[in-house]
CSV table of C-alpha atoms and ligand atoms in Angstrom, one decimal:
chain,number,residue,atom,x,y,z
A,292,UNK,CA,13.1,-24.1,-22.4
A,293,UNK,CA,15.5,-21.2,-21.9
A,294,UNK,CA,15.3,-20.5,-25.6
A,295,UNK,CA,11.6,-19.9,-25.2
A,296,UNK,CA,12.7,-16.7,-22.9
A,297,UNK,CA,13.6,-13.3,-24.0
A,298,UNK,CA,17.5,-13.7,-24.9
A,299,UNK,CA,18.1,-10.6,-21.9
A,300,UNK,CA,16.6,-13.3,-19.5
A,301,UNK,CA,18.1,-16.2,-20.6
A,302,UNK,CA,21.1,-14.5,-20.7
A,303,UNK,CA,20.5,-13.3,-16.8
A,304,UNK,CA,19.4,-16.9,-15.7
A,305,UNK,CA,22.8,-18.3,-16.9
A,306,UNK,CA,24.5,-15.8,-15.2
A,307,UNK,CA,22.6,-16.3,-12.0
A,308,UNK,CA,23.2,-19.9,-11.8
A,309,UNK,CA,26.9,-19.6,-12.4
A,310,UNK,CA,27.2,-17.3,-9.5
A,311,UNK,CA,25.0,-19.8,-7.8
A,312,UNK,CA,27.0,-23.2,-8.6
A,313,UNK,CA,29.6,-22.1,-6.6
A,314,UNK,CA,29.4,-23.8,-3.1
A,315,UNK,CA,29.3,-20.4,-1.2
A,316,UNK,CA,26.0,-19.9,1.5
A,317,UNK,CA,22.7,-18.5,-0.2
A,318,UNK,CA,20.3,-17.0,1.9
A,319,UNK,CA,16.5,-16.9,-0.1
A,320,UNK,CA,13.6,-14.4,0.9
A,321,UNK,CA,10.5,-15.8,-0.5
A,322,UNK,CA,6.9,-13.6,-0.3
A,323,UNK,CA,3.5,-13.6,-1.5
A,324,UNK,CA,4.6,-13.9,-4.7
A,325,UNK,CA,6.1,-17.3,-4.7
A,326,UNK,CA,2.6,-18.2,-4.3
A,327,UNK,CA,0.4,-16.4,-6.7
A,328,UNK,CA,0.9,-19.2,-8.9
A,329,UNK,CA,-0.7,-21.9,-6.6
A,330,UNK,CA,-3.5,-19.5,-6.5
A,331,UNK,CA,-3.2,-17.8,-3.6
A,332,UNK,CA,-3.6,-14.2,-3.8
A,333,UNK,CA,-0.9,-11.9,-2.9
A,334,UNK,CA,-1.8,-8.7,-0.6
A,335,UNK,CA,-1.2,-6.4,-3.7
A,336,UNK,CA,-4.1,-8.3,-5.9
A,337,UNK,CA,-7.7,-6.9,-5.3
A,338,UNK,CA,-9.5,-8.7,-3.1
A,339,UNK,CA,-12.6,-10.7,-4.3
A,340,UNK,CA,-16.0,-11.4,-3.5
A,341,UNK,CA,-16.9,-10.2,0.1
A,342,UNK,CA,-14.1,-8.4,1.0
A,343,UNK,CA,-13.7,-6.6,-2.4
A,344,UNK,CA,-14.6,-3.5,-0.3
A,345,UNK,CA,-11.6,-3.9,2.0
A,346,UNK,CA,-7.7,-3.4,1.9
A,347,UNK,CA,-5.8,-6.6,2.9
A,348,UNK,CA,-3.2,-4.2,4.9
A,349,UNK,CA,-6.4,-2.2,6.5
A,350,UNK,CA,-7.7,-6.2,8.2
A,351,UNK,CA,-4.1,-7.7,8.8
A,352,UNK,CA,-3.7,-5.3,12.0
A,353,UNK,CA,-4.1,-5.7,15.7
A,354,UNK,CA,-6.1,-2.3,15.8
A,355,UNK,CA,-8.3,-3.9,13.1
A,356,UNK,CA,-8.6,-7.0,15.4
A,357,UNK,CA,-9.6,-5.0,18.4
A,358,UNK,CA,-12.0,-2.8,16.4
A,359,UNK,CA,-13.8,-5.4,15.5
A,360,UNK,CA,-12.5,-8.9,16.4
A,361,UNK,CA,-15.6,-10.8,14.4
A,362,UNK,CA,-14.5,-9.0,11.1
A,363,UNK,CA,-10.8,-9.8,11.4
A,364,UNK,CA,-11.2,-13.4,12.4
A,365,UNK,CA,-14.0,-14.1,9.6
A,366,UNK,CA,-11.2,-12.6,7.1
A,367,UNK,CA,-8.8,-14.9,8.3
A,368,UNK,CA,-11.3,-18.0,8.1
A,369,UNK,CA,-12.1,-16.8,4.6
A,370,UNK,CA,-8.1,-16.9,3.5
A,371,UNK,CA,-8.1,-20.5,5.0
A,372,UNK,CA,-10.7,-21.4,3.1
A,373,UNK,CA,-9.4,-20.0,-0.1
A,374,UNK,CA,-5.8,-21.4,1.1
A,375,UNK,CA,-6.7,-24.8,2.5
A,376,UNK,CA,-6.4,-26.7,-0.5
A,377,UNK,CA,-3.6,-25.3,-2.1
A,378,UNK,CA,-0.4,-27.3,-3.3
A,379,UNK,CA,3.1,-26.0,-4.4
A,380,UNK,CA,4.0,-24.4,-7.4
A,381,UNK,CA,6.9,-24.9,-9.9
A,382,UNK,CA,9.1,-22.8,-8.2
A,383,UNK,CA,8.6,-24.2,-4.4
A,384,UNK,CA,9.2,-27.4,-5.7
A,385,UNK,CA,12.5,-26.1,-7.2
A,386,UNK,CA,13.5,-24.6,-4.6
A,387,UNK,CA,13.3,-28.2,-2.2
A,388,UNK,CA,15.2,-29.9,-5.0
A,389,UNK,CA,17.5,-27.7,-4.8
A,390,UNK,CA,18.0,-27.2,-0.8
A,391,UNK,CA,18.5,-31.2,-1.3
A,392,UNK,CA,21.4,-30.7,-3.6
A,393,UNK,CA,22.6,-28.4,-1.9
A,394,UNK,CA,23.1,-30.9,0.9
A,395,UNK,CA,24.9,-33.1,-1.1
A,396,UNK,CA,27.4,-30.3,-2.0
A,397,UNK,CA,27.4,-28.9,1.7
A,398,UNK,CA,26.0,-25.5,0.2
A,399,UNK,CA,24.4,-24.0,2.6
A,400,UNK,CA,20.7,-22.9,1.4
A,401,UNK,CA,19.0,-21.0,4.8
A,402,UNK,CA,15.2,-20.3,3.3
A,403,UNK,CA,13.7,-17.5,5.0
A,404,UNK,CA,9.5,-16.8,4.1
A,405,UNK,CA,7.4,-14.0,4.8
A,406,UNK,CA,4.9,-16.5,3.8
A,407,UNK,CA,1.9,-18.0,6.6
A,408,UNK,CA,0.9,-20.8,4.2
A,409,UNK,CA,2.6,-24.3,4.4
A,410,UNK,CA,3.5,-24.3,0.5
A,411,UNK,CA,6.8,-24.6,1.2
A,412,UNK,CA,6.8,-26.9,4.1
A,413,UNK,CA,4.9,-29.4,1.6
A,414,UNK,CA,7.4,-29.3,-1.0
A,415,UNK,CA,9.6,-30.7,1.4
A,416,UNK,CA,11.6,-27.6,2.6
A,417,UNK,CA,13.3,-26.8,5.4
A,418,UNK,CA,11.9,-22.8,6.1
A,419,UNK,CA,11.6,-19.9,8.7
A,420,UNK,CA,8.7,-18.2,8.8
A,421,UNK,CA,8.9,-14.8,9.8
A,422,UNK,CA,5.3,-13.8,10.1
A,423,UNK,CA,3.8,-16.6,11.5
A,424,UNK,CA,1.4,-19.5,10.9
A,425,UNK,CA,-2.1,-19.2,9.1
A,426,UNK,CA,-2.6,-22.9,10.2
A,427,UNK,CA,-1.9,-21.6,13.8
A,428,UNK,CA,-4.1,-19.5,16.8
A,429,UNK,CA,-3.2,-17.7,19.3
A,430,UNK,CA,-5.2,-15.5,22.3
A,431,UNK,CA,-4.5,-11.8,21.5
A,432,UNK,CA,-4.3,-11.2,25.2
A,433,UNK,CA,-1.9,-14.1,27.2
A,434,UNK,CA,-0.3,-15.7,24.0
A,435,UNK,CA,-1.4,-19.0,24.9
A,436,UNK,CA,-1.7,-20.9,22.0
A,437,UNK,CA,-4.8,-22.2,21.1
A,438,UNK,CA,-6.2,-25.8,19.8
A,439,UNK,CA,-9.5,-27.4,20.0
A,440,UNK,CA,-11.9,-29.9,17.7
A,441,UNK,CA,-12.4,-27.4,15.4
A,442,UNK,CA,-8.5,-26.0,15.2
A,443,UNK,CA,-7.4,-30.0,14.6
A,444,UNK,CA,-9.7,-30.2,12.2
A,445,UNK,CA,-8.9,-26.7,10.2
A,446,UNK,CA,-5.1,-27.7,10.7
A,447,UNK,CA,-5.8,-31.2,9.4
A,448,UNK,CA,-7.3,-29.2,6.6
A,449,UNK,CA,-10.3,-31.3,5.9
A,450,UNK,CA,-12.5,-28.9,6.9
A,451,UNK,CA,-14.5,-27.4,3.6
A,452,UNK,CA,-16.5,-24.9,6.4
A,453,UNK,CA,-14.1,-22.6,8.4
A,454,UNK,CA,-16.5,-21.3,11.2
A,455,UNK,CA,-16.3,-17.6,11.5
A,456,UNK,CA,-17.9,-17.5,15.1
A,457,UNK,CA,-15.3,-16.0,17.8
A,458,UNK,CA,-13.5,-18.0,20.0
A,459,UNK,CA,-12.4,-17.1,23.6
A,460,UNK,CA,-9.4,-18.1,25.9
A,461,UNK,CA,-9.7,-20.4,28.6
A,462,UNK,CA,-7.2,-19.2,30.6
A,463,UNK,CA,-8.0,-15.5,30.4
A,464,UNK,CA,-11.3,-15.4,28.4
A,465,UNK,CA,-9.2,-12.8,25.5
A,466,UNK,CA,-10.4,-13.6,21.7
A,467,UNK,CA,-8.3,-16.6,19.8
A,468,UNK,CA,-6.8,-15.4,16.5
A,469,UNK,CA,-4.3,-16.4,14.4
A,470,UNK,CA,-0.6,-16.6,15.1
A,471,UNK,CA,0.5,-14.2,12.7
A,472,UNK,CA,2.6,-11.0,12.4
A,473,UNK,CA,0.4,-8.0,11.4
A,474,UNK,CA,1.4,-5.2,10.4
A,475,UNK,CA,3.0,-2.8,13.5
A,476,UNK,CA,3.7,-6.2,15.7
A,477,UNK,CA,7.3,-7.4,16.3
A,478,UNK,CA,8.6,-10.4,14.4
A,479,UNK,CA,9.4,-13.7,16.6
A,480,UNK,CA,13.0,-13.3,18.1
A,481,UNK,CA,14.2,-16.3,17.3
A,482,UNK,CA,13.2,-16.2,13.6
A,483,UNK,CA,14.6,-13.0,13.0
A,484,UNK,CA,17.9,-14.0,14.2
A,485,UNK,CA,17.9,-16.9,11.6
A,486,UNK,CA,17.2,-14.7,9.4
A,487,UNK,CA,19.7,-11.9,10.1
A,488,UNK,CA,22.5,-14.1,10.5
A,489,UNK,CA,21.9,-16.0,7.2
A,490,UNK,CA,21.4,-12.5,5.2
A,491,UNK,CA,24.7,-11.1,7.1
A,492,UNK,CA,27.1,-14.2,6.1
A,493,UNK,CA,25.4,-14.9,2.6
A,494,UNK,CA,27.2,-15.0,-0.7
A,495,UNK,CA,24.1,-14.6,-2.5
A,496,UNK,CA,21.0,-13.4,-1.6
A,497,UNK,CA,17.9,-14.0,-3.6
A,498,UNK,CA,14.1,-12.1,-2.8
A,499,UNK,CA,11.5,-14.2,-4.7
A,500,UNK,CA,8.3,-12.7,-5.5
A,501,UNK,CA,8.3,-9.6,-2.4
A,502,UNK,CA,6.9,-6.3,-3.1
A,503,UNK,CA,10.1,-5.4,-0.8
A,504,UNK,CA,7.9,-3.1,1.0
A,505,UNK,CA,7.2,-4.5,4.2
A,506,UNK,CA,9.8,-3.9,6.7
A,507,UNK,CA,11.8,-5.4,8.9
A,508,UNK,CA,12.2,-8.3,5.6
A,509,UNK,CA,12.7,-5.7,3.3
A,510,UNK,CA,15.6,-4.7,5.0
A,511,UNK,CA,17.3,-8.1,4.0
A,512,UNK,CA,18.6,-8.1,0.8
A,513,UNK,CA,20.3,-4.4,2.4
A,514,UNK,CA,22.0,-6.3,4.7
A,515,UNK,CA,23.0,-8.9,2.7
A,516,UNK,CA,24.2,-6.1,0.2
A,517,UNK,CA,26.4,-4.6,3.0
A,518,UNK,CA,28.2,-7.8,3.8
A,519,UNK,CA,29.4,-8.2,0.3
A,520,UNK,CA,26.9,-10.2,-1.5
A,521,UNK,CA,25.4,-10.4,-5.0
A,522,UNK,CA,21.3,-10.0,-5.0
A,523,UNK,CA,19.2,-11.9,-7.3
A,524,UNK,CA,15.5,-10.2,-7.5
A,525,UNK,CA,12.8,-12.8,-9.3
A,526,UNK,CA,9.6,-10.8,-9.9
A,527,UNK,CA,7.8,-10.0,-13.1
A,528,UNK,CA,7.2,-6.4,-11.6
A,529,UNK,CA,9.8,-3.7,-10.3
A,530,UNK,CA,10.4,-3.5,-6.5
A,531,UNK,CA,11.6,-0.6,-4.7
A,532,UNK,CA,14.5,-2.8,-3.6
A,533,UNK,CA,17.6,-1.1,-5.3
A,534,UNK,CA,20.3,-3.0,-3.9
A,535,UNK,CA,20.1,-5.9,-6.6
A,536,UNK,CA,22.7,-7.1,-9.0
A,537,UNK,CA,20.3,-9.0,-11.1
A,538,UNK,CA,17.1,-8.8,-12.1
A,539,UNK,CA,15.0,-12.3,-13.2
A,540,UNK,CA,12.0,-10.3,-14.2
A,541,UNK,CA,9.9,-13.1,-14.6
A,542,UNK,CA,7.1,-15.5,-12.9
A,543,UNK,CA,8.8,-17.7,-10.4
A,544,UNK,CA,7.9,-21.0,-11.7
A,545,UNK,CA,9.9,-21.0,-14.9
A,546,UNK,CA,12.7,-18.7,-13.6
A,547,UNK,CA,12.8,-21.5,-10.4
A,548,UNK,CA,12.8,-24.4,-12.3
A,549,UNK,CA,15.4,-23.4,-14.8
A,550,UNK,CA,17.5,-21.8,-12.5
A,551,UNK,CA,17.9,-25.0,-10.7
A,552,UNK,CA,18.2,-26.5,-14.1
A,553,UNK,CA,20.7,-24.5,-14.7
A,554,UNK,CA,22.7,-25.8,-11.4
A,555,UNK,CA,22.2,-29.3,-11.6
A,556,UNK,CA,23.9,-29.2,-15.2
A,557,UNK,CA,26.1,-27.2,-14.2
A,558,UNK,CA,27.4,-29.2,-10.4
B,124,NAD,P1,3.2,-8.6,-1.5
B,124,NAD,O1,1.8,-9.0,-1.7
B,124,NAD,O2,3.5,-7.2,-1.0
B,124,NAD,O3,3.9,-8.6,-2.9
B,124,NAD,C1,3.9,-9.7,-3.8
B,124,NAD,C2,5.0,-9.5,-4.8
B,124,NAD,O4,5.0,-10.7,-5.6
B,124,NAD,C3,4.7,-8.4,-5.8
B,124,NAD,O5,5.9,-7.6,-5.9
B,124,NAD,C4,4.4,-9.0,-7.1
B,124,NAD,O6,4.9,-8.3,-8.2
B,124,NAD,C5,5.1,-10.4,-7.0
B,124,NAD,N1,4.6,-11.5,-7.8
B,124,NAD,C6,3.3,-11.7,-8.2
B,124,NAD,N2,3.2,-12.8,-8.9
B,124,NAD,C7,4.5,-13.4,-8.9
B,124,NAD,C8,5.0,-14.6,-9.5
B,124,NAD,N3,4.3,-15.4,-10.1
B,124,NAD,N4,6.3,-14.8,-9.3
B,124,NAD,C9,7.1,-13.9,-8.6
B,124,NAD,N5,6.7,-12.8,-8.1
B,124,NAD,C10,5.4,-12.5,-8.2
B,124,NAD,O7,3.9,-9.7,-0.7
B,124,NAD,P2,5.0,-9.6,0.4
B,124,NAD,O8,6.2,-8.8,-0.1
B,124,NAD,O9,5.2,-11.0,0.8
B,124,NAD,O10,4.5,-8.8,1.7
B,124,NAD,C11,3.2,-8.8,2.2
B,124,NAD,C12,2.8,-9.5,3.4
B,124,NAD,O11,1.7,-10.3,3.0
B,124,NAD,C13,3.8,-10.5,4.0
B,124,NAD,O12,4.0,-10.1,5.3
B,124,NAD,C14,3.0,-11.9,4.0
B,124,NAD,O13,3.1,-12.4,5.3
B,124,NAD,C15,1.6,-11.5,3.7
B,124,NAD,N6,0.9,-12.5,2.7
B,124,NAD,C16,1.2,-13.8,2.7
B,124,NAD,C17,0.6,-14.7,1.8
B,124,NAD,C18,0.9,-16.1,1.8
B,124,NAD,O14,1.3,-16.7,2.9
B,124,NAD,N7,0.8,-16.8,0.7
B,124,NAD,C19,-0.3,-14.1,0.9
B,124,NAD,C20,-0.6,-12.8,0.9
B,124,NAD,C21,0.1,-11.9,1.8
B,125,ZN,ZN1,-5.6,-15.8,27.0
């Protein structure tokens, strides 16, 4: 399969994975862009249908929510809707096989996600989320999290109807949404120190399919960077991200699956 690549990227692949058979810790960043190929879109695509008219950044805030709580939350139920029945891609399944080898070879393989779907949790990865939970609500006021009938069932993911009527709080009567990070809200403490710890003491770092715009993440692969390791960047498009070392300028899926590839005949 490598030969069907441009001989620059085959060329880059090989190098990658030689860098990457050595037992050393990896830290990987994945983003929206891991999943565009299961057919979820990523914030950067144009939205469709209903909410052509709107920005993806403009709804995924808390001012939005409190603007107009009904408009936000209906968003949200759209995305699970259009998220619900999505299944892993080439390159999450790579990805699993590979923190399973890894295991084998006591290589550690910390994978850190800016992702809220489950894709990789499916595959069978161990991950850190570091925006939250689109299967997961919250109250915007006390925290508390929330789960009722309706919530089991959306989590369950059966449902083929997400309701888009609002939900209050029993405890302090604030609106439910979900338990993600927008835009301007801190990232969960605990997740952020996986994160920073893994990026700080890596070997290699690898961003998969992240504009590298949104901050803190972005900031990352600069850490990484200034603790001595090599970055790996897999994205068909250029990213402002200008501390990498290599560039796999290519879908995830095949660059994924070959890398690992790559490894296995390799370890
Ligand atoms: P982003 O939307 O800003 O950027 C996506 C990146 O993926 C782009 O640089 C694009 O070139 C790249 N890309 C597209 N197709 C790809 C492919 N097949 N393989 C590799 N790369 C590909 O996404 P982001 O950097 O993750 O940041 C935006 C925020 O959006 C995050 O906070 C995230 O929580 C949220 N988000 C999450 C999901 C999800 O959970 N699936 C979807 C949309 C947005
Ligand atoms: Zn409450």
């Amino acid at each position: 399969m490598l030969a069907e690549l441009s001989p620059k990227l085959s060329v880059e692949i090989q190098r990658a994975a030689k860098l990457l058979t050595n037992p050393a810790p990896v830290c990987v960043l994945t983003g929206a862009g891991i999943s565009a190929e299961s057919g979820i879109p990523t914030f950067r695509d144009k939205q469709t249908g209903l909410w052509q008219r709107y920005r993806a950044e403009d709804l995924a805030t808390p001012t939005a929510f409190v603007r107009d709580p009904k408009l936000v939350w209906s968003w949200y139920q759209w995305r699970r809707q259009l998220v619900h029945d999505k299944k892993p891609n080439a390159a999450h399944c790579a990805l699993a096989k590979w923190q399973q080898m890894s295991k084998a070879n006591h290589q550690s393989v910390t994978l850190i996600t800016q992702n809220v779907d489950d894709l990789h949790e499916q595959a069978g990865s161990m991950v850190t989320h570091l925006h939250g939970h689109l299967w997961r609500n919250r109250c915007h006021d006390c925290g508390t999290p929330f789960e009722n009938e309706v919530e089991a069932l959306n989590s369950s993911k059966d449902a083929i109807y997400f309701d888009d009527e609002l939900i209050t709080c029993q405890h302090c009567g604030g609106y439910i949404r979900p338990d993600i990070v927008w835009f301007g809200e801190s990232l969960p403490m605990q997740a952020w120190q996986t994160a920073e710890d893994a990026a700080a003491s890596c070997k290699v770092f690898i961003s998969i399919g992240t504009s590298s715009l949104v901050y803190p993440a972005a900031g990352l692969a600069q850490l990484a960077k200034q603790n001595g390791a090599t970055i790996i960047e897999i994205n068909p498009n250029p990213t402002p991200n200008t501390v990498v070392d290599i560039t796999l300028a290519a879908n995830a899926g095949i660059v994924m699956q070959l890398l690992i590839e790559q490894i296995d005949a390799r370890s």
